[in-house]
PDB file of N, CA, C and O in Angstrom:
ATOM      1  N   MET Y 310     139.363 124.729 103.389  1.00 47.00           N
ATOM      2  CA  MET Y 310     139.734 124.152 102.389  1.00 47.00           C
ATOM      3  C   MET Y 310     138.645 123.238 101.733  1.00 47.00           C
ATOM      4  O   MET Y 310     137.961 122.462 102.487  1.00 47.00           O
ATOM      5  N   SER Y 311     138.559 123.215 100.457  1.00 49.00           N
ATOM      6  CA  SER Y 311     137.330 122.489  99.783  1.00 49.00           C
ATOM      7  C   SER Y 311     137.742 121.025  99.556  1.00 49.00           C
ATOM      8  O   SER Y 311     138.934 120.630  99.565  1.00 49.00           O
ATOM      9  N   GLU Y 312     136.730 120.080  99.619  1.00 53.00           N
ATOM     10  CA  GLU Y 312     136.990 118.724  99.466  1.00 53.00           C
ATOM     11  C   GLU Y 312     137.303 118.354  97.957  1.00 53.00           C
ATOM     12  O   GLU Y 312     136.725 119.035  97.190  1.00 53.00           O
ATOM     13  N   PRO Y 313     138.124 117.436  97.710  1.00 57.00           N
ATOM     14  CA  PRO Y 313     138.498 117.191  96.243  1.00 57.00           C
ATOM     15  C   PRO Y 313     137.249 116.463  95.540  1.00 57.00           C
ATOM     16  O   PRO Y 313     136.330 116.025  96.224  1.00 57.00           O
ATOM     17  N   ASN Y 314     137.203 116.916  94.309  1.00 61.00           N
ATOM     18  CA  ASN Y 314     136.010 116.471  93.436  1.00 61.00           C
ATOM     19  C   ASN Y 314     136.299 114.915  93.082  1.00 61.00           C
ATOM     20  O   ASN Y 314     136.877 114.689  92.030  1.00 61.00           O
ATOM     21  N   ASN Y 315     135.757 114.029  93.704  1.00 58.00           N
ATOM     22  CA  ASN Y 315     135.905 112.665  93.352  1.00 58.00           C
ATOM     23  C   ASN Y 315     134.694 112.111  92.738  1.00 58.00           C
ATOM     24  O   ASN Y 315     133.615 112.013  93.326  1.00 58.00           O
ATOM     25  N   PRO Y 316     134.875 111.749  91.465  1.00 63.00           N
ATOM     26  CA  PRO Y 316     133.749 111.188  90.734  1.00 63.00           C
ATOM     27  C   PRO Y 316     133.191 109.868  91.348  1.00 63.00           C
ATOM     28  O   PRO Y 316     134.163 109.061  91.947  1.00 63.00           O
ATOM     29  N   THR Y 317     131.965 109.515  91.145  1.00 73.00           N
ATOM     30  CA  THR Y 317     131.637 108.219  91.665  1.00 73.00           C
ATOM     31  C   THR Y 317     130.980 107.356  90.548  1.00 73.00           C
ATOM     32  O   THR Y 317     130.490 107.959  89.610  1.00 73.00           O
ATOM     33  N   LYS Y 318     130.854 105.985  90.779  1.00 77.00           N
ATOM     34  CA  LYS Y 318     130.408 105.199  89.972  1.00 77.00           C
ATOM     35  C   LYS Y 318     129.014 104.661  90.621  1.00 77.00           C
ATOM     36  O   LYS Y 318     129.195 103.984  91.775  1.00 77.00           O
ATOM     37  N   PRO Y 319     127.917 104.822  90.017  1.00 83.00           N
ATOM     38  CA  PRO Y 319     126.796 104.164  90.490  1.00 83.00           C
ATOM     39  C   PRO Y 319     126.790 102.703  90.630  1.00 83.00           C
ATOM     40  O   PRO Y 319     127.373 102.062  89.589  1.00 83.00           O
ATOM     41  N   ILE Y 320     126.265 102.149  91.520  1.00 87.00           N
ATOM     42  CA  ILE Y 320     126.051 100.518  91.724  1.00 87.00           C
ATOM     43  C   ILE Y 320     124.546 100.209  91.806  1.00 87.00           C
ATOM     44  O   ILE Y 320     123.810 100.821  92.456  1.00 87.00           O
ATOM     45  N   TYR Y 321     124.269  99.303  90.879  1.00 92.00           N
ATOM     46  CA  TYR Y 321     122.906  99.009  90.775  1.00 92.00           C
ATOM     47  C   TYR Y 321     122.833  97.392  91.167  1.00 92.00           C
ATOM     48  O   TYR Y 321     123.718  96.622  90.820  1.00 92.00           O
ATOM     49  N   VAL Y 322     121.662  96.981  91.528  1.00 94.00           N
ATOM     50  CA  VAL Y 322     121.275  95.567  91.712  1.00 94.00           C
ATOM     51  C   VAL Y 322     119.898  95.433  91.091  1.00 94.00           C
ATOM     52  O   VAL Y 322     119.103  96.375  90.935  1.00 94.00           O
ATOM     53  N   CYS Y 323     119.651  94.297  90.276  1.00 95.00           N
ATOM     54  CA  CYS Y 323     118.362  94.103  89.719  1.00 95.00           C
ATOM     55  C   CYS Y 323     117.822  92.760  89.944  1.00 95.00           C
ATOM     56  O   CYS Y 323     118.563  91.806  90.309  1.00 95.00           O
ATOM     57  N   GLN Y 324     116.432  92.536  89.958  1.00 95.00           N
ATOM     58  CA  GLN Y 324     115.859  91.376  90.109  1.00 95.00           C
ATOM     59  C   GLN Y 324     114.601  91.101  89.174  1.00 95.00           C
ATOM     60  O   GLN Y 324     113.819  92.217  89.216  1.00 95.00           O
ATOM     61  N   GLY Y 325     114.357  89.995  88.963  1.00 94.00           N
ATOM     62  CA  GLY Y 325     112.907  89.826  88.102  1.00 94.00           C
ATOM     63  C   GLY Y 325     112.162  88.737  89.025  1.00 94.00           C
ATOM     64  O   GLY Y 325     112.766  87.872  89.591  1.00 94.00           O
ATOM     65  N   PHE Y 326     110.910  89.179  88.835  1.00 93.00           N
ATOM     66  CA  PHE Y 326     109.907  88.347  89.616  1.00 93.00           C
ATOM     67  C   PHE Y 326     108.692  88.035  88.732  1.00 93.00           C
ATOM     68  O   PHE Y 326     108.283  88.932  87.834  1.00 93.00           O
ATOM     69  N   ALA Y 327     108.150  86.745  88.853  1.00 90.00           N
ATOM     70  CA  ALA Y 327     106.837  86.390  88.212  1.00 90.00           C
ATOM     71  C   ALA Y 327     105.676  87.430  88.871  1.00 90.00           C
ATOM     72  O   ALA Y 327     105.745  87.786  89.867  1.00 90.00           O
ATOM     73  N   VAL Y 328     104.844  87.888  87.837  1.00 88.00           N
ATOM     74  CA  VAL Y 328     103.616  88.691  88.467  1.00 88.00           C
ATOM     75  C   VAL Y 328     102.470  87.632  88.577  1.00 88.00           C
ATOM     76  O   VAL Y 328     102.260  86.882  87.729  1.00 88.00           O
ATOM     77  N   GLY Y 329     101.991  87.609  89.720  1.00 84.00           N
ATOM     78  CA  GLY Y 329     100.922  86.797  90.119  1.00 84.00           C
ATOM     79  C   GLY Y 329     100.242  86.921  91.401  1.00 84.00           C
ATOM     80  O   GLY Y 329      99.967  88.023  91.867  1.00 84.00           O
ATOM     81  N   GLY Y 330     100.202  85.867  92.209  1.00 85.00           N
ATOM     82  CA  GLY Y 330      99.600  85.776  93.574  1.00 85.00           C
ATOM     83  C   GLY Y 330     100.369  86.432  94.590  1.00 85.00           C
ATOM     84  O   GLY Y 330     101.380  87.010  94.428  1.00 85.00           O
ATOM     85  N   PRO Y 331      99.839  86.310  95.650  1.00 90.00           N
ATOM     86  CA  PRO Y 331     100.421  86.852  96.891  1.00 90.00           C
ATOM     87  C   PRO Y 331     101.824  86.484  97.074  1.00 90.00           C
ATOM     88  O   PRO Y 331     102.722  87.213  97.724  1.00 90.00           O
ATOM     89  N   GLU Y 332     102.123  85.188  96.851  1.00 91.00           N
ATOM     90  CA  GLU Y 332     103.479  84.786  97.114  1.00 91.00           C
ATOM     91  C   GLU Y 332     104.608  85.452  96.382  1.00 91.00           C
ATOM     92  O   GLU Y 332     105.670  85.748  96.797  1.00 91.00           O
ATOM     93  N   HIS Y 333     104.158  85.926  95.076  1.00 90.00           N
ATOM     94  CA  HIS Y 333     105.109  86.762  94.335  1.00 90.00           C
ATOM     95  C   HIS Y 333     105.221  88.116  94.929  1.00 90.00           C
ATOM     96  O   HIS Y 333     106.417  88.628  94.882  1.00 90.00           O
ATOM     97  N   GLU Y 334     104.178  88.606  95.272  1.00 92.00           N
ATOM     98  CA  GLU Y 334     104.024  89.991  95.854  1.00 92.00           C
ATOM     99  C   GLU Y 334     104.985  89.952  97.272  1.00 92.00           C
ATOM    100  O   GLU Y 334     105.771  90.868  97.436  1.00 92.00           O
ATOM    101  N   ALA Y 335     104.815  88.818  97.997  1.00 94.00           N
ATOM    102  CA  ALA Y 335     105.604  88.773  99.179  1.00 94.00           C
ATOM    103  C   ALA Y 335     107.087  88.705  98.851  1.00 94.00           C
ATOM    104  O   ALA Y 335     107.947  89.292  99.621  1.00 94.00           O
ATOM    105  N   ALA Y 336     107.563  87.908  97.765  1.00 94.00           N
ATOM    106  CA  ALA Y 336     108.823  87.764  97.464  1.00 94.00           C
ATOM    107  C   ALA Y 336     109.470  89.075  97.172  1.00 94.00           C
ATOM    108  O   ALA Y 336     110.632  89.397  97.510  1.00 94.00           O
ATOM    109  N   GLN Y 337     108.694  89.865  96.187  1.00 94.00           N
ATOM    110  CA  GLN Y 337     109.162  91.118  95.793  1.00 94.00           C
ATOM    111  C   GLN Y 337     109.461  92.014  97.074  1.00 94.00           C
ATOM    112  O   GLN Y 337     110.397  92.781  97.148  1.00 94.00           O
ATOM    113  N   ALA Y 338     108.286  92.167  97.957  1.00 95.00           N
ATOM    114  CA  ALA Y 338     108.506  93.006  99.046  1.00 95.00           C
ATOM    115  C   ALA Y 338     109.723  92.552  99.907  1.00 95.00           C
ATOM    116  O   ALA Y 338     110.330  93.549 100.480  1.00 95.00           O
ATOM    117  N   ALA Y 339     109.931  91.273 100.107  1.00 96.00           N
ATOM    118  CA  ALA Y 339     111.035  90.832 101.129  1.00 96.00           C
ATOM    119  C   ALA Y 339     112.280  91.173 100.191  1.00 96.00           C
ATOM    120  O   ALA Y 339     113.254  91.821 100.985  1.00 96.00           O
ATOM    121  N   TRP Y 340     112.585  91.108  99.012  1.00 95.00           N
ATOM    122  CA  TRP Y 340     113.710  91.568  98.226  1.00 95.00           C
ATOM    123  C   TRP Y 340     113.951  92.880  98.334  1.00 95.00           C
ATOM    124  O   TRP Y 340     115.174  93.518  98.581  1.00 95.00           O
ATOM    125  N   LEU Y 341     112.896  93.774  98.137  1.00 96.00           N
ATOM    126  CA  LEU Y 341     113.089  95.220  98.343  1.00 96.00           C
ATOM    127  C   LEU Y 341     113.402  95.673  99.589  1.00 96.00           C
ATOM    128  O   LEU Y 341     114.360  96.397  99.843  1.00 96.00           O
ATOM    129  N   GLU Y 342     112.909  95.089 100.744  1.00 96.00           N
ATOM    130  CA  GLU Y 342     113.257  95.391 102.229  1.00 96.00           C
ATOM    131  C   GLU Y 342     114.703  95.016 102.447  1.00 96.00           C
ATOM    132  O   GLU Y 342     115.421  95.807 102.996  1.00 96.00           O
ATOM    133  N   ALA Y 343     115.245  93.898 101.862  1.00 95.00           N
ATOM    134  CA  ALA Y 343     116.581  93.358 102.151  1.00 95.00           C
ATOM    135  C   ALA Y 343     117.546  94.497 101.401  1.00 95.00           C
ATOM    136  O   ALA Y 343     118.477  94.803 102.030  1.00 95.00           O
ATOM    137  N   GLN Y 344     117.129  94.692 100.205  1.00 95.00           N
ATOM    138  CA  GLN Y 344     117.949  95.741  99.579  1.00 95.00           C
ATOM    139  C   GLN Y 344     118.113  97.017 100.185  1.00 95.00           C
ATOM    140  O   GLN Y 344     119.088  97.746 100.286  1.00 95.00           O
ATOM    141  N   ALA Y 345     116.797  97.562 100.540  1.00 94.00           N
ATOM    142  CA  ALA Y 345     116.854  98.850 101.270  1.00 94.00           C
ATOM    143  C   ALA Y 345     117.515  98.849 102.452  1.00 94.00           C
ATOM    144  O   ALA Y 345     118.339  99.814 102.878  1.00 94.00           O
ATOM    145  N   ALA Y 346     117.764  97.714 103.253  1.00 93.00           N
ATOM    146  CA  ALA Y 346     118.454  97.526 104.417  1.00 93.00           C
ATOM    147  C   ALA Y 346     120.046  97.625 104.286  1.00 93.00           C
ATOM    148  O   ALA Y 346     120.770  97.984 105.127  1.00 93.00           O
ATOM    149  N   HIS Y 347     120.388  97.475 102.898  1.00 91.00           N
ATOM    150  CA  HIS Y 347     121.827  97.456 102.635  1.00 91.00           C
ATOM    151  C   HIS Y 347     122.109  98.882 101.867  1.00 91.00           C
ATOM    152  O   HIS Y 347     123.120  98.970 101.341  1.00 91.00           O
ATOM    153  N   GLY Y 348     121.115  99.854 101.851  1.00 91.00           N
ATOM    154  CA  GLY Y 348     121.471 101.253 101.446  1.00 91.00           C
ATOM    155  C   GLY Y 348     121.033 101.334 100.045  1.00 91.00           C
ATOM    156  O   GLY Y 348     121.491 102.404  99.350  1.00 91.00           O
ATOM    157  N   TYR Y 349     120.155 100.535  99.448  1.00 94.00           N
ATOM    158  CA  TYR Y 349     119.722 100.728  98.065  1.00 94.00           C
ATOM    159  C   TYR Y 349     118.290 101.444  98.001  1.00 94.00           C
ATOM    160  O   TYR Y 349     117.737 101.286  98.974  1.00 94.00           O
ATOM    161  N   ARG Y 350     118.084 102.045  96.910  1.00 95.00           N
ATOM    162  CA  ARG Y 350     116.792 102.661  96.781  1.00 95.00           C
ATOM    163  C   ARG Y 350     116.161 102.186  95.488  1.00 95.00           C
ATOM    164  O   ARG Y 350     117.018 102.096  94.422  1.00 95.00           O
ATOM    165  N   LEU Y 351     114.858 102.141  95.330  1.00 96.00           N
ATOM    166  CA  LEU Y 351     114.230 101.686  94.023  1.00 96.00           C
ATOM    167  C   LEU Y 351     114.286 102.800  93.014  1.00 96.00           C
ATOM    168  O   LEU Y 351     113.971 103.901  93.351  1.00 96.00           O
ATOM    169  N   VAL Y 352     114.877 102.493  91.823  1.00 95.00           N
ATOM    170  CA  VAL Y 352     114.954 103.533  90.962  1.00 95.00           C
ATOM    171  C   VAL Y 352     114.219 103.281  89.487  1.00 95.00           C
ATOM    172  O   VAL Y 352     113.887 104.116  88.680  1.00 95.00           O
ATOM    173  N   ASP Y 353     113.760 101.932  89.382  1.00 96.00           N
ATOM    174  CA  ASP Y 353     113.144 101.579  88.211  1.00 96.00           C
ATOM    175  C   ASP Y 353     112.301 100.363  88.455  1.00 96.00           C
ATOM    176  O   ASP Y 353     112.717  99.414  89.106  1.00 96.00           O
ATOM    177  N   ARG Y 354     111.034 100.248  88.013  1.00 95.00           N
ATOM    178  CA  ARG Y 354     110.099  98.965  88.049  1.00 95.00           C
ATOM    179  C   ARG Y 354     109.432  98.903  86.625  1.00 95.00           C
ATOM    180  O   ARG Y 354     108.779  99.855  86.315  1.00 95.00           O
ATOM    181  N   LYS Y 355     109.600  97.826  86.016  1.00 94.00           N
ATOM    182  CA  LYS Y 355     108.897  97.585  84.745  1.00 94.00           C
ATOM    183  C   LYS Y 355     108.279  96.380  84.789  1.00 94.00           C
ATOM    184  O   LYS Y 355     108.930  95.244  85.220  1.00 94.00           O
ATOM    185  N   VAL Y 356     107.143  96.185  84.089  1.00 92.00           N
ATOM    186  CA  VAL Y 356     106.468  94.887  83.846  1.00 92.00           C
ATOM    187  C   VAL Y 356     106.652  94.556  82.326  1.00 92.00           C
ATOM    188  O   VAL Y 356     106.285  95.380  81.559  1.00 92.00           O
ATOM    189  N   PHE Y 357     107.111  93.340  82.175  1.00 90.00           N
ATOM    190  CA  PHE Y 357     107.245  92.962  80.866  1.00 90.00           C
ATOM    191  C   PHE Y 357     106.319  91.751  80.665  1.00 90.00           C
ATOM    192  O   PHE Y 357     106.018  90.868  81.472  1.00 90.00           O
ATOM    193  N   HIS Y 358     105.622  91.749  79.385  1.00 86.00           N
ATOM    194  CA  HIS Y 358     104.959  90.546  79.002  1.00 86.00           C
ATOM    195  C   HIS Y 358     105.668  89.615  78.267  1.00 86.00           C
ATOM    196  O   HIS Y 358     106.454  89.925  77.219  1.00 86.00           O
ATOM    197  N   SER Y 359     105.748  88.342  78.736  1.00 74.00           N
ATOM    198  CA  SER Y 359     106.500  87.320  78.196  1.00 74.00           C
ATOM    199  C   SER Y 359     105.735  86.292  77.365  1.00 74.00           C
ATOM    200  O   SER Y 359     106.031  85.175  77.418  1.00 74.00           O
ATOM    201  N   GLY Y 360     104.780  86.687  76.845  1.00 76.00           N
ATOM    202  CA  GLY Y 360     103.914  85.743  75.978  1.00 76.00           C
ATOM    203  C   GLY Y 360     102.654  85.306  76.785  1.00 76.00           C
ATOM    204  O   GLY Y 360     102.777  84.919  77.852  1.00 76.00           O
ATOM    205  N   GLY Y 361     101.762  85.191  76.024  1.00 74.00           N
ATOM    206  CA  GLY Y 361     100.474  84.652  76.731  1.00 74.00           C
ATOM    207  C   GLY Y 361     100.031  85.669  77.897  1.00 74.00           C
ATOM    208  O   GLY Y 361     100.139  86.794  77.737  1.00 74.00           O
ATOM    209  N   ALA Y 362      99.466  85.033  78.835  1.00 74.00           N
ATOM    210  CA  ALA Y 362      99.078  85.797  80.064  1.00 74.00           C
ATOM    211  C   ALA Y 362     100.302  85.933  81.064  1.00 74.00           C
ATOM    212  O   ALA Y 362      99.937  86.769  82.006  1.00 74.00           O
ATOM    213  N   SER Y 363     101.448  85.374  80.807  1.00 83.00           N
ATOM    214  CA  SER Y 363     102.414  85.567  81.841  1.00 83.00           C
ATOM    215  C   SER Y 363     103.155  86.950  81.696  1.00 83.00           C
ATOM    216  O   SER Y 363     103.249  87.393  80.809  1.00 83.00           O
ATOM    217  N   LYS Y 364     103.544  87.511  82.920  1.00 89.00           N
ATOM    218  CA  LYS Y 364     104.069  88.674  83.008  1.00 89.00           C
ATOM    219  C   LYS Y 364     105.380  88.586  83.972  1.00 89.00           C
ATOM    220  O   LYS Y 364     105.218  87.709  84.827  1.00 89.00           O
ATOM    221  N   ARG Y 365     106.271  89.423  83.829  1.00 91.00           N
ATOM    222  CA  ARG Y 365     107.493  89.566  84.806  1.00 91.00           C
ATOM    223  C   ARG Y 365     107.804  91.070  85.247  1.00 91.00           C
ATOM    224  O   ARG Y 365     107.526  91.687  84.429  1.00 91.00           O
ATOM    225  N   VAL Y 366     108.022  91.216  86.413  1.00 93.00           N
ATOM    226  CA  VAL Y 366     108.431  92.533  86.858  1.00 93.00           C
ATOM    227  C   VAL Y 366     109.836  92.504  87.107  1.00 93.00           C
ATOM    228  O   VAL Y 366     110.390  91.637  87.791  1.00 93.00           O
ATOM    229  N   HIS Y 367     110.509  93.637  86.730  1.00 95.00           N
ATOM    230  CA  HIS Y 367     111.800  93.744  86.807  1.00 95.00           C
ATOM    231  C   HIS Y 367     112.195  95.067  87.682  1.00 95.00           C
ATOM    232  O   HIS Y 367     111.740  96.183  87.377  1.00 95.00           O
ATOM    233  N   LEU Y 368     112.868  94.907  88.814  1.00 96.00           N
ATOM    234  CA  LEU Y 368     113.048  95.848  89.799  1.00 96.00           C
ATOM    235  C   LEU Y 368     114.584  96.264  89.728  1.00 96.00           C
ATOM    236  O   LEU Y 368     115.392  95.249  89.702  1.00 96.00           O
ATOM    237  N   VAL Y 369     114.908  97.454  89.769  1.00 96.00           N
ATOM    238  CA  VAL Y 369     116.214  98.046  89.781  1.00 96.00           C
ATOM    239  C   VAL Y 369     116.482  98.965  90.782  1.00 96.00           C
ATOM    240  O   VAL Y 369     115.617  99.863  91.024  1.00 96.00           O
ATOM    241  N   MET Y 370     117.458  98.788  91.659  1.00 95.00           N
ATOM    242  CA  MET Y 370     117.829  99.641  92.825  1.00 95.00           C
ATOM    243  C   MET Y 370     119.254 100.077  92.659  1.00 95.00           C
ATOM    244  O   MET Y 370     120.055  99.466  92.175  1.00 95.00           O
ATOM    245  N   GLU Y 371     119.363 101.206  93.133  1.00 94.00           N
ATOM    246  CA  GLU Y 371     120.748 101.959  93.117  1.00 94.00           C
ATOM    247  C   GLU Y 371     121.314 102.252  94.553  1.00 94.00           C
ATOM    248  O   GLU Y 371     120.529 102.554  95.343  1.00 94.00           O
ATOM    249  N   LEU Y 372     122.570 102.068  94.792  1.00 92.00           N
ATOM    250  CA  LEU Y 372     123.176 102.210  96.111  1.00 92.00           C
ATOM    251  C   LEU Y 372     123.077 103.572  96.237  1.00 92.00           C
ATOM    252  O   LEU Y 372     123.531 104.456  95.447  1.00 92.00           O
ATOM    253  N   LEU Y 373     122.699 104.102  97.451  1.00 86.00           N
ATOM    254  CA  LEU Y 373     122.492 105.400  97.831  1.00 86.00           C
ATOM    255  C   LEU Y 373     123.901 106.164  97.942  1.00 86.00           C
ATOM    256  O   LEU Y 373     124.048 107.406  97.626  1.00 86.00           O
ATOM    257  N   GLU Y 374     124.972 105.601  98.404  1.00 79.00           N
ATOM    258  CA  GLU Y 374     126.344 105.963  98.455  1.00 79.00           C
ATOM    259  C   GLU Y 374     127.293 105.229  97.466  1.00 79.00           C
ATOM    260  O   GLU Y 374     127.941 104.375  98.099  1.00 79.00           O
ATOM    261  N   PRO Y 375     127.494 105.786  96.329  1.00 64.00           N
ATOM    262  CA  PRO Y 375     128.163 104.832  95.287  1.00 64.00           C
ATOM    263  C   PRO Y 375     129.614 104.953  95.686  1.00 64.00           C
ATOM    264  O   PRO Y 375     130.019 105.853  96.352  1.00 64.00           O
ATOM    265  N   LEU Y 376     130.461 104.056  95.212  1.00 60.00           N
ATOM    266  CA  LEU Y 376     131.817 103.925  95.516  1.00 60.00           C
ATOM    267  C   LEU Y 376     132.621 104.857  94.632  1.00 60.00           C
ATOM    268  O   LEU Y 376     132.143 105.218  93.584  1.00 60.00           O
ATOM    269  N   PRO Y 377     133.619 105.525  95.200  1.00 64.00           N
ATOM    270  CA  PRO Y 377     134.537 106.545  94.345  1.00 64.00           C
ATOM    271  C   PRO Y 377     135.104 105.786  93.182  1.00 64.00           C
ATOM    272  O   PRO Y 377     135.537 104.510  93.343  1.00 64.00           O
ATOM    273  N   ILE Y 378     135.450 106.303  92.032  1.00 62.00           N
ATOM    274  CA  ILE Y 378     135.961 105.703  90.984  1.00 62.00           C
ATOM    275  C   ILE Y 378     137.475 105.834  91.364  1.00 62.00           C
ATOM    276  O   ILE Y 378     137.992 106.799  91.693  1.00 62.00           O
ATOM    277  N   VAL Y 379     138.122 104.698  91.253  1.00 65.00           N
ATOM    278  CA  VAL Y 379     139.639 104.701  91.539  1.00 65.00           C
ATOM    279  C   VAL Y 379     140.377 104.487  90.183  1.00 65.00           C
ATOM    280  O   VAL Y 379     140.111 103.520  89.454  1.00 65.00           O
ATOM    281  N   ALA Y 380     141.228 105.318  89.995  1.00 60.00           N
ATOM    282  CA  ALA Y 380     142.070 105.279  88.722  1.00 60.00           C
ATOM    283  C   ALA Y 380     143.040 104.106  88.815  1.00 60.00           C
ATOM    284  O   ALA Y 380     143.760 103.869  89.711  1.00 60.00           O
ATOM    285  N   ALA Y 381     143.064 103.227  87.718  1.00 60.00           N
ATOM    286  CA  ALA Y 381     143.902 102.068  87.686  1.00 60.00           C
ATOM    287  C   ALA Y 381     145.294 102.540  87.351  1.00 60.00           C
ATOM    288  O   ALA Y 381     145.477 103.308  86.518  1.00 60.00           O
ATOM    289  N   GLU Y 382     146.330 101.860  87.880  1.00 63.00           N
ATOM    290  CA  GLU Y 382     147.587 102.278  87.586  1.00 63.00           C
ATOM    291  C   GLU Y 382     148.117 101.425  86.385  1.00 63.00           C
ATOM    292  O   GLU Y 382     147.800 100.246  86.350  1.00 63.00           O
ATOM    293  N   GLY Y 383     148.807 102.093  85.509  1.00 58.00           N
ATOM    294  CA  GLY Y 383     149.188 101.214  84.372  1.00 58.00           C
ATOM    295  C   GLY Y 383     147.963 101.306  83.424  1.00 58.00           C
ATOM    296  O   GLY Y 383     147.059 101.636  83.534  1.00 58.00           O
ATOM    297  N   GLY Y 384     148.342 100.741  82.239  1.00 52.00           N
ATOM    298  CA  GLY Y 384     147.422 100.521  81.301  1.00 52.00           C
ATOM    299  C   GLY Y 384     147.094  99.158  80.605  1.00 52.00           C
ATOM    300  O   GLY Y 384     148.050  98.381  80.689  1.00 52.00           O
ATOM    301  N   VAL Y 385     145.999  98.971  80.249  1.00 48.00           N
ATOM    302  CA  VAL Y 385     145.619  97.593  79.655  1.00 48.00           C
ATOM    303  C   VAL Y 385     145.106  97.777  78.304  1.00 48.00           C
ATOM    304  O   VAL Y 385     144.298  98.586  78.167  1.00 48.00           O
TER     305      VAL Y 385
END
């Protein structure tokens, strides 16, 4: 008997960090490791220029096993 086709909804987390010295790189690495420990994987990394010489990096991670979509009873 085949399993029912349950659609899933992806779950993402994101975080922005200043681009700079080793302390910023360490903070990014710690955040990435913490999210990976909870089942997330990196799906996007972008560097944004926020004026002058300052930059920010935005990291987006997706949960590897997304939750199934649950149909709501009743309508709103």
